XYZ file of C-alpha atoms in Angstrom:
395
model
C -54.506 18.120 65.715
C -55.833 18.581 69.254
C -53.962 21.895 69.427
C -56.515 23.514 67.104
C -59.406 22.722 69.426
C -58.048 24.716 72.365
C -58.288 28.396 73.273
C -55.483 29.521 70.966
C -57.174 28.680 67.666
C -60.910 28.604 68.397
C -61.610 31.924 66.690
C -59.441 31.004 63.690
C -61.133 27.670 63.209
C -64.751 28.807 63.460
C -64.371 31.961 61.360
C -62.325 30.162 58.675
C -64.876 27.354 58.412
C -67.636 29.863 57.594
C -65.694 31.017 54.524
C -64.284 27.604 53.573
C -60.707 28.541 54.491
C -60.069 26.070 57.322
C -57.589 23.540 55.836
C -58.686 20.638 58.079
C -62.335 20.984 57.051
C -63.781 18.252 54.821
C -63.469 18.905 51.078
C -67.254 18.939 50.679
C -67.701 21.336 53.596
C -65.034 23.689 52.244
C -66.633 23.814 48.812
C -70.128 24.446 50.137
C -68.934 27.198 52.502
C -66.891 28.874 49.781
C -69.725 28.664 47.237
C -72.152 30.341 49.652
C -69.601 33.065 50.341
C -68.819 33.525 46.627
C -72.484 33.722 45.561
C -73.343 36.169 48.334
C -70.367 38.407 47.551
C -70.717 38.241 43.769
C -74.427 39.115 43.918
C -73.526 42.260 45.866
C -70.705 43.152 43.469
C -73.040 42.747 40.481
C -75.861 44.753 42.095
C -73.603 47.664 43.058
C -71.713 47.777 39.751
C -74.899 47.629 37.679
C -76.533 50.152 40.012
C -73.763 52.701 39.399
C -73.846 52.154 35.625
C -77.657 52.479 35.471
C -77.723 55.939 37.103
C -78.559 58.721 34.636
C -77.598 61.654 36.875
C -75.395 60.122 39.557
C -74.126 62.070 42.525
C -70.342 61.819 42.858
C -70.450 61.393 46.648
C -72.980 58.565 46.363
C -70.818 56.922 43.696
C -67.757 57.179 45.939
C -69.605 55.771 48.940
C -71.012 52.938 46.831
C -67.475 52.270 45.578
C -66.365 51.783 49.195
C -68.778 48.851 49.523
C -67.931 47.635 46.017
C -64.157 47.723 46.528
C -64.553 46.067 49.930
C -66.472 43.162 48.370
C -64.121 42.803 45.388
C -61.042 42.845 47.626
C -62.533 40.314 50.054
C -63.595 38.020 47.208
C -60.142 38.099 45.561
C -58.209 37.548 48.788
C -60.531 34.773 49.972
C -60.250 33.035 46.580
C -56.445 33.237 46.696
C -56.332 31.686 50.165
C -58.947 29.076 49.246
C -56.525 27.840 46.576
C -53.656 27.893 49.088
C -55.150 25.078 51.173
C -52.012 22.920 51.203
C -49.729 25.786 52.185
C -52.050 26.934 54.992
C -52.338 23.350 56.193
C -48.562 23.094 56.175
C -48.395 26.306 58.203
C -50.711 24.956 60.903
C -48.979 21.569 60.927
C -45.657 23.288 61.588
C -47.223 25.118 64.540
C -48.511 21.821 65.928
C -45.133 20.123 65.358
C -43.286 22.898 67.190
C -45.613 22.520 70.171
C -44.908 18.787 70.286
C -41.144 19.087 69.805
C -40.564 21.667 72.539
C -39.917 19.984 75.881
C -38.467 22.871 77.888
C -41.173 24.470 80.048
C -39.711 27.967 79.662
C -39.718 27.693 75.866
C -43.286 26.384 75.832
C -44.267 29.349 78.004
C -42.724 31.703 75.441
C -44.723 30.044 72.669
C -47.893 30.162 74.763
C -47.384 33.856 75.589
C -46.979 34.865 71.955
C -50.018 32.869 70.812
C -52.139 34.413 73.562
C -51.028 37.856 72.358
C -52.124 36.905 68.840
C -55.462 35.660 70.130
C -55.946 38.965 71.979
C -55.353 40.976 68.793
C -57.846 38.850 66.864
C -60.406 39.222 69.638
C -59.975 43.017 69.708
C -60.495 43.201 65.930
C -63.598 41.009 66.133
C -65.122 42.798 69.124
C -64.658 46.233 67.572
C -65.294 45.565 63.872
C -68.693 43.905 63.911
C -70.374 46.261 66.410
C -68.937 49.175 64.400
C -70.322 47.752 61.158
C -73.686 47.014 62.790
C -73.923 50.555 64.121
C -73.026 51.922 60.682
C -75.758 49.819 59.055
C -78.339 50.896 61.647
C -77.530 54.602 61.261
C -77.631 54.272 57.471
C -80.713 52.136 56.894
C -83.038 52.275 59.925
C -84.263 55.863 59.359
C -85.145 54.951 55.768
C -87.461 52.155 56.838
C -89.928 54.662 58.267
C -89.760 57.318 55.562
C -91.916 57.263 52.427
C -89.639 59.765 50.721
C -86.659 57.485 51.287
C -88.549 54.615 49.664
C -89.043 56.692 46.509
C -85.361 57.643 46.444
C -84.131 54.170 47.396
C -82.371 53.439 44.095
C -81.003 56.982 43.752
C -79.173 57.176 47.082
C -76.424 55.168 48.768
C -75.907 52.409 47.884
C -76.719 52.542 44.176
C -78.534 49.280 43.456
C -79.777 47.567 40.287
C -83.522 48.227 39.902
C -84.295 44.908 38.161
C -83.116 43.039 41.281
C -85.670 44.740 43.530
C -88.504 42.312 44.323
C -90.965 44.882 45.705
C -90.394 48.642 45.370
C -92.305 49.269 48.592
C -89.785 47.075 50.398
C -86.785 48.357 48.461
C -84.994 49.777 51.497
C -85.506 46.563 53.457
C -84.158 44.381 50.645
C -81.163 46.618 49.973
C -80.263 46.882 53.660
C -80.535 43.116 54.233
C -78.567 42.243 51.109
C -75.942 44.869 51.936
C -75.583 43.823 55.577
C -75.416 40.070 54.898
C -73.002 40.315 51.963
C -70.647 42.794 53.613
C -70.854 40.904 56.904
C -69.780 37.761 55.060
C -66.902 39.614 53.405
C -65.930 41.002 56.812
C -65.674 37.451 58.130
C -63.372 36.532 55.247
C -61.077 39.440 56.144
C -61.149 38.364 59.785
C -60.303 34.788 58.807
C -57.321 35.937 56.747
C -56.172 38.282 59.502
C -56.548 35.645 62.222
C -54.471 33.083 60.324
C -51.835 35.687 59.511
C -51.523 37.092 63.043
C -51.283 33.632 64.656
C -48.665 32.533 62.125
C -46.563 35.661 62.629
C -46.828 35.404 66.417
C -45.696 31.789 66.224
C -42.663 32.709 64.120
C -41.797 35.573 66.477
C -41.975 33.078 69.355
C -39.497 30.820 67.524
C -37.174 33.793 67.066
C -37.423 34.573 70.773
C -36.687 30.947 71.712
C -33.662 30.950 69.385
C -32.509 34.209 70.981
C -32.861 32.782 74.496
C -30.945 29.648 73.519
C -28.163 31.793 72.092
C -28.126 34.084 75.111
C -27.957 31.170 77.560
C -25.494 29.104 75.535
C -22.442 30.506 77.330
C -24.093 30.926 80.725
C -25.270 27.446 81.664
C -21.909 25.778 81.445
C -18.316 26.380 82.422
C -16.807 28.658 85.042
C -18.258 32.110 85.659
C -15.050 34.102 85.990
C -15.674 37.108 83.701
C -12.042 37.050 82.602
C -11.840 33.300 82.269
C -12.558 31.050 79.297
C -15.543 28.727 79.276
C -14.266 25.178 79.383
C -17.337 23.059 78.595
C -17.007 23.508 74.823
C -19.108 20.482 73.846
C -22.119 21.673 75.815
C -21.810 25.223 74.469
C -21.622 24.002 70.863
C -24.652 21.789 71.456
C -26.640 24.793 72.711
C -25.526 26.927 69.777
C -26.591 24.226 67.319
C -30.001 24.116 68.990
C -30.264 27.904 68.596
C -29.318 27.613 64.908
C -31.945 24.896 64.348
C -34.659 27.027 65.951
C -33.585 30.011 63.853
C -33.878 27.810 60.744
C -37.425 26.872 61.741
C -38.317 30.543 62.129
C -36.920 31.371 58.673
C -38.888 28.523 57.105
C -42.010 29.822 58.799
C -41.414 33.297 57.330
C -41.038 31.793 53.859
C -44.354 29.941 54.125
C -46.170 33.022 55.443
C -44.737 35.053 52.558
C -45.911 32.473 50.010
C -49.424 32.322 51.441
C -50.172 35.985 52.140
C -47.942 38.164 49.955
C -50.228 38.389 46.898
C -53.411 38.785 48.929
C -51.866 41.499 51.093
C -50.769 43.437 48.022
C -54.410 43.493 46.908
C -55.518 44.552 50.410
C -52.941 47.361 50.537
C -53.997 48.770 47.149
C -57.735 48.539 47.834
C -57.170 49.726 51.404
C -55.440 52.863 50.137
C -58.373 53.557 47.784
C -60.974 52.982 50.494
C -59.208 55.214 53.007
C -58.867 58.001 50.431
C -62.599 57.891 49.625
C -63.605 57.791 53.295
C -61.317 60.703 54.159
C -62.857 62.676 51.291
C -66.381 61.890 52.550
C -65.415 62.720 56.126
C -63.986 66.112 55.151
C -66.947 66.933 52.914
C -69.480 66.203 55.682
C -67.489 68.012 58.350
C -69.908 69.388 60.940
C -72.663 66.860 60.140
C -72.500 64.681 63.254
C -74.485 61.701 61.946
C -72.561 61.488 58.672
C -69.220 61.908 60.415
C -70.038 59.081 62.838
C -70.980 56.812 59.915
C -67.729 57.391 58.079
C -65.564 57.357 61.196
C -66.896 53.909 62.121
C -65.942 52.421 58.763
C -62.668 54.333 58.524
C -61.540 53.165 61.962
C -62.176 49.501 61.074
C -60.006 49.740 57.940
C -57.263 51.610 59.803
C -57.178 49.012 62.601
C -56.990 46.141 60.101
C -54.169 47.743 58.095
C -52.349 48.653 61.313
C -52.353 45.079 62.664
C -51.240 43.776 59.266
C -48.247 46.118 59.131
C -47.502 45.962 62.849
C -47.181 42.169 62.639
C -44.645 42.654 59.843
C -42.792 45.127 62.070
C -42.596 42.495 64.820
C -40.856 40.088 62.435
C -38.250 42.768 61.648
C -37.787 43.475 65.369
C -37.416 39.774 66.206
C -34.700 39.413 63.581
C -32.884 42.481 64.944
C -33.114 41.130 68.516
C -31.395 37.859 67.693
C -28.727 39.728 65.717
C -28.031 41.978 68.701
C -27.830 38.963 71.040
C -25.295 37.308 68.721
C -23.131 40.437 68.783
C -23.375 40.754 72.569
C -22.203 37.201 73.300
C -18.993 36.750 75.345
C -16.570 36.334 72.457
C -13.482 36.493 74.644
C -14.680 33.533 76.732
C -15.277 30.970 73.981
C -12.855 28.991 71.841
C -12.141 29.615 68.164
C -14.052 26.479 67.215
C -17.123 27.651 69.124
C -16.985 31.093 67.532
C -17.613 29.509 64.124
C -21.135 28.574 65.215
C -21.808 32.090 66.500
C -20.566 33.463 63.165
C -23.058 31.206 61.366
C -25.898 32.832 63.278
C -24.508 36.309 62.663
C -24.240 35.650 58.914
C -27.846 34.467 58.817
C -29.032 37.624 60.566
C -27.109 39.972 58.268
C -29.722 39.507 55.541
C -32.853 41.476 56.543
C -35.919 39.308 57.073
C -39.315 40.863 56.438
C -42.784 40.145 55.122
C -43.947 41.886 51.968
C -47.095 42.694 50.044
C -46.486 41.377 46.547
C -42.689 41.694 46.963
C -43.203 45.433 46.479
C -44.106 46.823 49.907
C -42.438 45.790 53.167
C -45.058 45.298 55.869
C -43.974 47.651 58.645
C -45.084 50.649 60.677
C -43.310 52.866 58.162
C -45.391 51.362 55.360
C -48.554 51.917 57.411
C -47.617 55.582 57.836
C -46.996 55.891 54.092
C -50.448 54.470 53.340
C -52.132 56.934 55.717
C -50.238 59.904 54.236
C -51.038 58.827 50.675
C -54.709 58.245 51.535
C -54.927 61.720 53.114
C -53.412 63.298 49.975
C -55.683 61.399 47.574
C -58.711 62.137 49.752
C -57.924 65.854 49.648
C -57.621 65.722 45.854
C -61.017 63.982 45.596
C -62.561 66.598 47.871
C -61.146 69.400 45.698
C -62.605 67.724 42.620
C -66.040 67.472 44.253
C -66.035 71.109 45.373
C -65.072 72.288 41.902
C -68.028 70.472 40.295
């Protein structure tokens, strides 16, 4: 698997190994990495949940903000656990990518594959470069001022995030402990989300590359051979049929890839979409409530933007699958029907019949991953956030 040690999969491999999600990692290494992740995340979930329950006179805004961290950890833990148990399917996904690289001999087709994977790598890099500095800045704005304030130390357990008192080692260092635990645990969960996103984006980009190769083979099938009289009939039927069969085979590979991606990510993405909607609604509520308070607005905008970017890339990748399917369908319809024989047309019809059934990725077989779905999530989050804000103002 030399392919996974080059520039295309470096980020995927290293980030996935931290969370125990890299399928080619040793069994012992995977278990240790996952156990560290699980213990770190679960300790944060327990501390936040118990902290909320233990509050006698909780502030609704602090509860909501604590729920953002809590939901983030719960969602990351569930999705990471699902993918941890999907080792064989993820391994199969990567092995198919490696096999496609080896089987392609045409330089143009390998360039197409390379271009799409580089695009996927760029998206992963953008997410990584933006997300972690944004989270670090959020943590600094939230916790650093508290380190140098005695009043903040006294109110440590009664402000964001609500934290279980019995877990505090030293009350004088409460803010330090809470900030470190919060930053490490949520940073770990963030890596799990990045690992899932990196695997998903690379897989989708690979499938879209296969679609594009199939489209090019179909487009060139009637161009490479025969005479070029626009009113004449192509005479090299054997060569044309051979090219069409190659296009069909590549289209089959793309469809198989979609099926595997759907099996691996569908359930996890349904969880992400539901939790993502809840998180966005809470953050929008907090943002509206603190309108005019620059520091608070920056804090919430940083976190909100990270979630929006993640959900956008998830749905945009699904949109690219839909577009790739539409492109090959359009190419099949635009082929020179009048220049090919009746026998050859049968193979074109096979491709057209395959493309009649819409191909898309879903979240739990309930939501189609697309730009339209992304817009629906944003609209719903805005509505729910406004309702939460109204509830808070009426209290």
